[in-house]
Amino acid sequence: MSLAHGPSWWQRLRPHVMVFDLPLALVITALLSVGLVTLYSAGLAIPGKVSDQLRNIAAAVLVMWFVANVTPQMMMRLAVPAYAVGVALLVAVALFGIIKGGSRRWLYIGTQIQPSELMKIAMPLMLAWFFQREQGHLSWRSYLIAAVLLAIPAGLIARQPDLGTAMLVTAAGACVIFLGGLSWKALGALLAAGAASLPVLWTFMHDYQRDRVLTLIDPYHDPLGKGFHIIQSMIAIGSGGVTGKGWTHGTQAHLEFIPERTTDFIFAVFSEEFGLLGIMVLMVLYLLLIWRGLNITVNAPTLFSRLLAGAITMIYFTYAFVNMGMVSGIIPVVGVPLPFMSYGGTALMTLGLGGGILMSIQRHSREVRG
């Protein structure tokens, strides 16, 4: 007589544990490792930074694992509530948010939160849901509604003011609208209209935002004031040479010439200590991250999944491009961290959430093909 045995506890648990997409997980792990090595050097005079970041990484990985277990169908059901809650919180920030450094970006509800971070994910979720619903009968009206859905949170975030986050939210939303079927001709017309509106936008900018643009054009007009940070950052990058000065031997960082060296300007610390060769390795890692995101986007089985994966990939690209660009002095400083490298819990949580979404979509794609 044979005894029938049911599946073991590991067989039942394995599908929920083995949800990480291996190529994506390896690239993210490599970037986190490089970030920790650089953070150790950048934070030598600031005890506790590495241990705090390890806790942030553990929380982000947990979020990534949890979201990777959520199906795209469930994400679709959460899209509208997430967007509505995000916009409501942004309105609450505008009415009675906490002011820090001249910006009203935070809200206290038992703990201090920054609702604009939620919109980096909620915005593409909402637009992907909208275009999935409109699939088959898209018209100019559909794109107009999508533009309004994007403009509301982007405008509220820019008003705080927080141009860096507003840029990321806009980039993610614009990616969804473009992948949703917007023609190249319409895209060109919008870009031309945007360029033509720059003089008008200039009149609405705060004084410190104008100063950042002027400093980008000529940082040496105020080398000891507004231009000091970007000048020191460029000196750090240039002084690294081909091979760098060596780990923990960067002078610009350890003599405290580089501002925010553990967060927004960690790329300058990395460049000084590891040089051009290190920068090339880092660029390859980010290109692999973008490539894997695009690969998941192309193979996504539904329009919703495809648009969402494309938007998450665009967020990763925008994070990396804007941070490296502002630290190198080719775009204005807007306060965007370097993905998976800069110190900080909120941004890392958002990036982990995005990684979990990509892994969920990839897992669902494999199940559909299987």
CSV table of C-alpha atoms in Angstrom, one decimal:
chain,number,residue,atom,x,y,z
A,1,MET,CA,0.0,0.0,0.0
A,2,SER,CA,1.4,3.4,-1.0
A,3,LEU,CA,0.9,6.5,1.1
A,4,ALA,CA,0.0,9.7,-0.8
A,5,HIS,CA,2.0,12.7,0.5
A,6,GLY,CA,1.0,16.3,-0.2
A,7,PRO,CA,3.5,18.9,-1.2
A,8,SER,CA,6.1,19.7,1.5
A,9,TRP,CA,6.2,23.1,3.2
A,10,TRP,CA,9.1,24.2,1.0
A,11,GLN,CA,7.3,23.2,-2.2
A,12,ARG,CA,4.3,25.4,-1.0
A,13,LEU,CA,6.6,28.3,0.0
A,14,ARG,CA,9.1,28.1,-2.8
A,15,PRO,CA,7.0,30.0,-5.5
A,16,HIS,CA,6.7,33.0,-3.0
A,17,VAL,CA,10.4,32.9,-2.0
A,18,MET,CA,11.9,32.5,-5.5
A,19,VAL,CA,10.3,35.6,-7.0
A,20,PHE,CA,13.4,37.6,-7.6
A,21,ASP,CA,14.4,38.1,-11.2
A,22,LEU,CA,18.0,36.9,-11.2
A,23,PRO,CA,19.6,39.4,-13.7
A,24,LEU,CA,17.8,42.3,-12.1
A,25,ALA,CA,18.6,41.2,-8.6
A,26,LEU,CA,22.3,40.8,-9.5
A,27,VAL,CA,22.5,44.3,-10.9
A,28,ILE,CA,20.7,45.9,-8.0
A,29,THR,CA,22.9,43.9,-5.6
A,30,ALA,CA,26.1,45.2,-7.4
A,31,LEU,CA,24.9,48.8,-7.2
A,32,LEU,CA,24.0,48.5,-3.5
A,33,SER,CA,27.4,47.0,-2.8
A,34,VAL,CA,29.2,49.8,-4.7
A,35,GLY,CA,27.0,52.3,-2.8
A,36,LEU,CA,27.9,50.8,0.6
A,37,VAL,CA,31.7,50.9,-0.2
A,38,THR,CA,31.4,54.5,-1.4
A,39,LEU,CA,29.2,55.5,1.6
A,40,TYR,CA,31.8,54.1,4.0
A,41,SER,CA,34.4,56.4,2.6
A,42,ALA,CA,32.1,59.4,2.3
A,43,GLY,CA,30.8,59.0,5.8
A,44,LEU,CA,34.0,58.3,7.7
A,45,ALA,CA,33.5,61.4,9.8
A,46,ILE,CA,29.8,60.6,10.2
A,47,PRO,CA,29.4,57.5,12.5
A,48,GLY,CA,26.4,55.2,11.8
A,49,LYS,CA,25.8,56.0,8.2
A,50,VAL,CA,26.7,52.5,6.9
A,51,SER,CA,24.7,50.7,9.6
A,52,ASP,CA,21.7,52.9,9.0
A,53,GLN,CA,21.9,52.3,5.2
A,54,LEU,CA,22.1,48.5,5.8
A,55,ARG,CA,18.8,48.8,7.7
A,56,ASN,CA,17.4,50.9,4.8
A,57,ILE,CA,18.5,48.2,2.3
A,58,ALA,CA,16.9,45.4,4.4
A,59,ALA,CA,13.6,47.3,4.4
A,60,ALA,CA,13.8,48.0,0.7
A,61,VAL,CA,14.6,44.4,-0.1
A,62,LEU,CA,11.6,43.3,2.0
A,63,VAL,CA,9.4,45.7,0.1
A,64,MET,CA,10.8,44.5,-3.2
A,65,TRP,CA,10.1,40.9,-2.2
A,66,PHE,CA,6.5,41.7,-1.0
A,67,VAL,CA,5.6,43.6,-4.2
A,68,ALA,CA,7.2,40.9,-6.4
A,69,ASN,CA,4.6,38.6,-5.0
A,70,VAL,CA,1.7,40.9,-5.9
A,71,THR,CA,0.2,40.1,-9.3
A,72,PRO,CA,-0.2,42.8,-12.0
A,73,GLN,CA,-3.9,42.2,-11.8
A,74,MET,CA,-3.9,43.3,-8.2
A,75,MET,CA,-1.7,46.3,-9.1
A,76,MET,CA,-4.4,47.3,-11.6
A,77,ARG,CA,-7.0,47.2,-8.8
A,78,LEU,CA,-4.8,49.4,-6.6
A,79,ALA,CA,-4.0,52.0,-9.2
A,80,VAL,CA,-6.9,54.3,-8.7
A,81,PRO,CA,-6.9,54.2,-4.9
A,82,ALA,CA,-3.1,54.8,-4.8
A,83,TYR,CA,-3.4,57.8,-7.1
A,84,ALA,CA,-6.4,59.3,-5.2
A,85,VAL,CA,-4.6,58.9,-1.8
A,86,GLY,CA,-1.4,60.4,-3.3
A,87,VAL,CA,-3.2,63.4,-4.6
A,88,ALA,CA,-5.1,63.9,-1.4
A,89,LEU,CA,-1.9,63.8,0.6
A,90,LEU,CA,-0.3,66.3,-1.7
A,91,VAL,CA,-3.2,68.6,-1.2
A,92,ALA,CA,-2.8,68.1,2.6
A,93,VAL,CA,0.9,69.0,2.3
A,94,ALA,CA,-0.1,72.2,0.4
A,95,LEU,CA,-2.6,73.1,3.2
A,96,PHE,CA,-0.7,72.2,6.4
A,97,GLY,CA,2.5,70.5,5.5
A,98,ILE,CA,5.8,70.8,7.4
A,99,ILE,CA,8.2,73.5,6.1
A,100,LYS,CA,11.9,72.6,6.0
A,101,GLY,CA,14.6,74.6,4.2
A,102,GLY,CA,12.0,76.9,2.6
A,103,SER,CA,10.0,73.9,1.1
A,104,ARG,CA,6.7,72.5,2.2
A,105,ARG,CA,7.2,68.8,1.3
A,106,TRP,CA,6.4,66.8,4.4
A,107,LEU,CA,3.3,65.7,6.3
A,108,TYR,CA,3.1,64.4,9.9
A,109,ILE,CA,0.6,61.7,10.4
A,110,GLY,CA,2.0,59.7,13.4
A,111,THR,CA,5.3,59.8,11.5
A,112,GLN,CA,6.8,62.2,9.0
A,113,ILE,CA,6.2,61.2,5.4
A,114,GLN,CA,6.9,62.8,2.0
A,115,PRO,CA,3.8,62.1,-0.2
A,116,SER,CA,5.6,63.1,-3.4
A,117,GLU,CA,7.6,59.9,-3.2
A,118,LEU,CA,4.4,57.9,-3.4
A,119,MET,CA,3.5,59.6,-6.7
A,120,LYS,CA,6.6,58.3,-8.4
A,121,ILE,CA,4.9,54.9,-8.5
A,122,ALA,CA,1.2,55.9,-8.2
A,123,MET,CA,1.4,58.2,-11.2
A,124,PRO,CA,2.6,55.5,-13.8
A,125,LEU,CA,0.2,53.0,-12.1
A,126,MET,CA,-2.7,55.3,-12.7
A,127,LEU,CA,-1.8,56.1,-16.3
A,128,ALA,CA,-1.1,52.5,-17.2
A,129,TRP,CA,-4.5,51.5,-15.8
A,130,PHE,CA,-6.2,54.4,-17.7
A,131,PHE,CA,-4.6,53.4,-21.1
A,132,GLN,CA,-5.4,49.7,-20.4
A,133,ARG,CA,-9.1,50.7,-20.0
A,134,GLU,CA,-9.0,52.9,-23.1
A,135,GLN,CA,-7.3,50.3,-25.2
A,136,GLY,CA,-9.0,49.9,-28.6
A,137,HIS,CA,-10.7,53.3,-28.6
A,138,LEU,CA,-7.9,55.9,-28.0
A,139,SER,CA,-8.6,59.4,-29.2
A,140,TRP,CA,-7.2,62.9,-28.6
A,141,ARG,CA,-9.6,63.1,-25.6
A,142,SER,CA,-7.8,60.1,-24.0
A,143,TYR,CA,-4.4,61.9,-24.2
A,144,LEU,CA,-5.9,65.1,-22.9
A,145,ILE,CA,-7.3,63.3,-19.8
A,146,ALA,CA,-4.0,61.5,-19.3
A,147,ALA,CA,-2.2,64.9,-19.5
A,148,VAL,CA,-4.6,66.3,-16.8
A,149,LEU,CA,-4.0,63.3,-14.6
A,150,LEU,CA,-0.3,63.9,-14.9
A,151,ALA,CA,-0.4,67.7,-14.5
A,152,ILE,CA,-2.3,67.6,-11.2
A,153,PRO,CA,0.3,65.8,-9.0
A,154,ALA,CA,3.2,67.3,-11.0
A,155,GLY,CA,1.9,70.8,-10.4
A,156,LEU,CA,1.3,70.2,-6.7
A,157,ILE,CA,4.8,68.8,-6.3
A,158,ALA,CA,6.5,71.7,-8.2
A,159,ARG,CA,4.5,74.1,-6.0
A,160,GLN,CA,6.2,72.8,-2.8
A,161,PRO,CA,8.7,73.5,-4.5
A,162,ASP,CA,10.4,70.2,-5.4
A,163,LEU,CA,11.5,70.4,-9.1
A,164,GLY,CA,13.6,67.2,-8.8
A,165,THR,CA,10.6,65.0,-7.8
A,166,ALA,CA,8.3,66.8,-10.2
A,167,MET,CA,10.7,66.0,-13.0
A,168,LEU,CA,10.8,62.3,-12.1
A,169,VAL,CA,7.0,62.1,-11.8
A,170,THR,CA,6.6,63.9,-15.1
A,171,ALA,CA,9.2,61.7,-16.8
A,172,ALA,CA,7.4,58.5,-15.7
A,173,GLY,CA,4.0,59.8,-16.7
A,174,ALA,CA,5.2,61.1,-20.1
A,175,CYS,CA,6.8,57.7,-20.7
A,176,VAL,CA,3.4,56.0,-20.2
A,177,ILE,CA,1.6,58.5,-22.4
A,178,PHE,CA,4.2,58.0,-25.2
A,179,LEU,CA,4.2,54.2,-24.9
A,180,GLY,CA,0.4,54.4,-24.8
A,181,GLY,CA,0.4,55.3,-28.5
A,182,LEU,CA,1.2,59.0,-28.7
A,183,SER,CA,2.6,59.7,-32.2
A,184,TRP,CA,6.1,61.1,-32.9
A,185,LYS,CA,4.5,64.1,-34.6
A,186,ALA,CA,2.5,64.9,-31.5
A,187,LEU,CA,5.5,64.4,-29.3
A,188,GLY,CA,7.6,66.7,-31.4
A,189,ALA,CA,4.8,69.4,-31.3
A,190,LEU,CA,4.7,69.1,-27.4
A,191,LEU,CA,8.4,69.4,-27.1
A,192,ALA,CA,8.4,72.5,-29.4
A,193,ALA,CA,5.6,74.0,-27.3
A,194,GLY,CA,7.5,73.2,-24.1
A,195,ALA,CA,10.7,74.9,-25.5
A,196,ALA,CA,8.6,77.9,-26.5
A,197,SER,CA,7.1,78.2,-23.0
A,198,LEU,CA,10.5,78.3,-21.2
A,199,PRO,CA,10.6,82.2,-21.1
A,200,VAL,CA,7.1,82.1,-19.4
A,201,LEU,CA,8.3,79.3,-17.0
A,202,TRP,CA,11.3,81.5,-16.1
A,203,THR,CA,8.9,84.2,-14.7
A,204,PHE,CA,7.3,81.6,-12.4
A,205,MET,CA,10.5,80.2,-11.0
A,206,HIS,CA,11.7,81.0,-7.5
A,207,ASP,CA,14.8,83.1,-7.1
A,208,TYR,CA,16.9,80.1,-5.9
A,209,GLN,CA,15.8,78.1,-8.9
A,210,ARG,CA,16.9,80.9,-11.3
A,211,ASP,CA,20.2,81.0,-9.4
A,212,ARG,CA,20.7,77.3,-10.1
A,213,VAL,CA,20.2,77.8,-13.8
A,214,LEU,CA,22.5,80.8,-13.9
A,215,THR,CA,25.1,78.9,-11.8
A,216,LEU,CA,25.0,76.1,-14.3
A,217,ILE,CA,25.8,78.6,-17.1
A,218,ASP,CA,28.6,80.2,-15.2
A,219,PRO,CA,29.5,78.7,-11.8
A,220,TYR,CA,32.5,81.0,-11.4
A,221,HIS,CA,30.4,84.2,-11.2
A,222,ASP,CA,30.1,83.4,-7.5
A,223,PRO,CA,32.8,80.8,-6.8
A,224,LEU,CA,32.6,81.1,-3.0
A,225,GLY,CA,28.9,81.3,-2.8
A,226,LYS,CA,26.3,79.8,-5.2
A,227,GLY,CA,28.9,78.2,-7.4
A,228,PHE,CA,31.0,76.7,-4.7
A,229,HIS,CA,29.4,73.3,-4.4
A,230,ILE,CA,29.3,72.5,-8.1
A,231,ILE,CA,32.8,73.8,-8.6
A,232,GLN,CA,34.1,71.5,-5.8
A,233,SER,CA,32.2,68.6,-7.3
A,234,MET,CA,33.7,69.0,-10.7
A,235,ILE,CA,37.2,69.4,-9.2
A,236,ALA,CA,36.6,66.1,-7.3
A,237,ILE,CA,35.5,64.3,-10.5
A,238,GLY,CA,38.4,65.7,-12.5
A,239,SER,CA,41.0,65.1,-9.9
A,240,GLY,CA,40.2,61.3,-9.9
A,241,GLY,CA,42.0,60.9,-13.2
A,242,VAL,CA,41.9,57.5,-14.9
A,243,THR,CA,42.3,55.2,-11.9
A,244,GLY,CA,41.3,57.4,-9.0
A,245,LYS,CA,43.0,58.4,-5.8
A,246,GLY,CA,42.1,55.1,-4.0
A,247,TRP,CA,39.3,54.1,-1.6
A,248,THR,CA,39.1,56.4,1.4
A,249,HIS,CA,41.8,58.6,-0.1
A,250,GLY,CA,39.7,61.3,-1.7
A,251,THR,CA,40.7,64.7,-0.5
A,252,GLN,CA,37.7,66.7,-1.7
A,253,ALA,CA,35.4,64.5,0.3
A,254,HIS,CA,37.4,64.1,3.5
A,255,LEU,CA,38.3,67.7,3.7
A,256,GLU,CA,34.5,68.4,3.4
A,257,PHE,CA,34.6,70.4,0.2
A,258,ILE,CA,31.9,68.3,-1.4
A,259,PRO,CA,28.3,69.0,-0.1
A,260,GLU,CA,25.8,66.3,0.7
A,261,ARG,CA,28.6,63.8,0.0
A,262,THR,CA,26.6,60.8,1.3
A,263,THR,CA,23.4,61.6,-0.6
A,264,ASP,CA,23.0,63.7,-3.7
A,265,PHE,CA,26.8,64.2,-4.4
A,266,ILE,CA,28.0,60.6,-3.7
A,267,PHE,CA,28.9,60.3,-7.4
A,268,ALA,CA,31.6,62.9,-6.9
A,269,VAL,CA,33.1,60.9,-4.0
A,270,PHE,CA,33.0,57.7,-6.1
A,271,SER,CA,34.6,59.5,-9.2
A,272,GLU,CA,37.4,61.0,-7.1
A,273,GLU,CA,38.4,57.7,-5.5
A,274,PHE,CA,37.8,55.3,-8.4
A,275,GLY,CA,38.5,57.5,-11.4
A,276,LEU,CA,37.4,57.1,-15.0
A,277,LEU,CA,37.7,53.3,-14.9
A,278,GLY,CA,35.3,53.2,-11.9
A,279,ILE,CA,32.9,55.6,-13.6
A,280,MET,CA,32.9,53.3,-16.7
A,281,VAL,CA,32.1,50.3,-14.5
A,282,LEU,CA,29.3,52.2,-12.8
A,283,MET,CA,27.9,53.3,-16.2
A,284,VAL,CA,27.9,49.7,-17.3
A,285,LEU,CA,25.9,48.6,-14.2
A,286,TYR,CA,23.3,51.3,-14.9
A,287,LEU,CA,23.1,50.4,-18.5
A,288,LEU,CA,22.5,46.8,-17.5
A,289,LEU,CA,19.8,48.0,-15.1
A,290,ILE,CA,18.1,49.9,-17.9
A,291,TRP,CA,18.5,47.1,-20.4
A,292,ARG,CA,16.9,44.6,-18.0
A,293,GLY,CA,14.0,46.9,-17.4
A,294,LEU,CA,13.5,47.4,-21.2
A,295,ASN,CA,13.7,43.6,-21.7
A,296,ILE,CA,11.0,43.1,-19.1
A,297,THR,CA,8.9,45.9,-20.8
A,298,VAL,CA,9.2,44.3,-24.3
A,299,ASN,CA,8.1,40.9,-23.0
A,300,ALA,CA,5.3,42.1,-20.8
A,301,PRO,CA,2.1,40.2,-21.8
A,302,THR,CA,-0.5,43.1,-21.3
A,303,LEU,CA,-0.6,46.8,-22.2
A,304,PHE,CA,-0.9,47.7,-18.5
A,305,SER,CA,2.3,45.7,-17.6
A,306,ARG,CA,4.2,47.0,-20.6
A,307,LEU,CA,3.4,50.6,-19.8
A,308,LEU,CA,4.1,50.2,-16.1
A,309,ALA,CA,7.5,48.4,-16.7
A,310,GLY,CA,8.5,51.1,-19.2
A,311,ALA,CA,7.7,53.9,-16.7
A,312,ILE,CA,9.7,52.2,-13.9
A,313,THR,CA,12.6,51.8,-16.2
A,314,MET,CA,12.3,55.5,-17.2
A,315,ILE,CA,12.4,56.4,-13.5
A,316,TYR,CA,15.6,54.5,-13.0
A,317,PHE,CA,17.1,56.2,-16.1
A,318,THR,CA,16.0,59.7,-15.0
A,319,TYR,CA,17.4,59.2,-11.5
A,320,ALA,CA,20.8,58.2,-12.8
A,321,PHE,CA,21.0,60.7,-15.7
A,322,VAL,CA,19.9,63.7,-13.6
A,323,ASN,CA,22.1,62.9,-10.6
A,324,MET,CA,25.2,62.3,-12.7
A,325,GLY,CA,24.4,65.3,-14.9
A,326,MET,CA,23.9,67.7,-12.0
A,327,VAL,CA,27.0,66.5,-10.1
A,328,SER,CA,29.1,66.9,-13.4
A,329,GLY,CA,27.7,70.4,-14.0
A,330,ILE,CA,25.8,69.7,-17.2
A,331,ILE,CA,22.3,70.3,-15.7
A,332,PRO,CA,21.1,72.4,-12.8
A,333,VAL,CA,21.2,71.0,-9.3
A,334,VAL,CA,17.7,69.6,-8.4
A,335,GLY,CA,18.3,67.3,-5.5
A,336,VAL,CA,17.9,63.8,-7.1
A,337,PRO,CA,19.8,60.9,-5.4
A,338,LEU,CA,21.9,58.4,-7.3
A,339,PRO,CA,19.8,55.2,-7.5
A,340,PHE,CA,20.7,52.4,-5.1
A,341,MET,CA,23.9,54.3,-4.1
A,342,SER,CA,22.9,57.5,-2.2
A,343,TYR,CA,22.2,57.3,1.5
A,344,GLY,CA,18.5,57.6,2.4
A,345,GLY,CA,15.5,55.4,3.2
A,346,THR,CA,12.6,57.0,1.4
A,347,ALA,CA,14.2,57.1,-2.1
A,348,LEU,CA,15.6,53.6,-1.6
A,349,MET,CA,12.1,52.3,-0.6
A,350,THR,CA,10.7,53.8,-3.8
A,351,LEU,CA,13.4,52.2,-5.9
A,352,GLY,CA,12.9,48.9,-4.2
A,353,LEU,CA,9.1,49.2,-4.9
A,354,GLY,CA,9.9,49.8,-8.5
A,355,GLY,CA,12.2,46.8,-8.6
A,356,GLY,CA,9.5,44.6,-7.1
A,357,ILE,CA,7.0,45.8,-9.7
A,358,LEU,CA,9.5,44.8,-12.5
A,359,MET,CA,10.0,41.4,-10.9
A,360,SER,CA,6.3,40.8,-10.6
A,361,ILE,CA,5.7,41.6,-14.3
A,362,GLN,CA,8.6,39.4,-15.3
A,363,ARG,CA,7.3,36.5,-13.2
A,364,HIS,CA,3.8,36.9,-14.7
A,365,SER,CA,5.3,37.0,-18.2
A,366,ARG,CA,7.1,33.7,-17.5
A,367,GLU,CA,3.9,32.1,-16.3
A,368,VAL,CA,2.0,33.3,-19.4
A,369,ARG,CA,4.7,31.9,-21.7
A,370,GLY,CA,4.9,28.7,-19.7
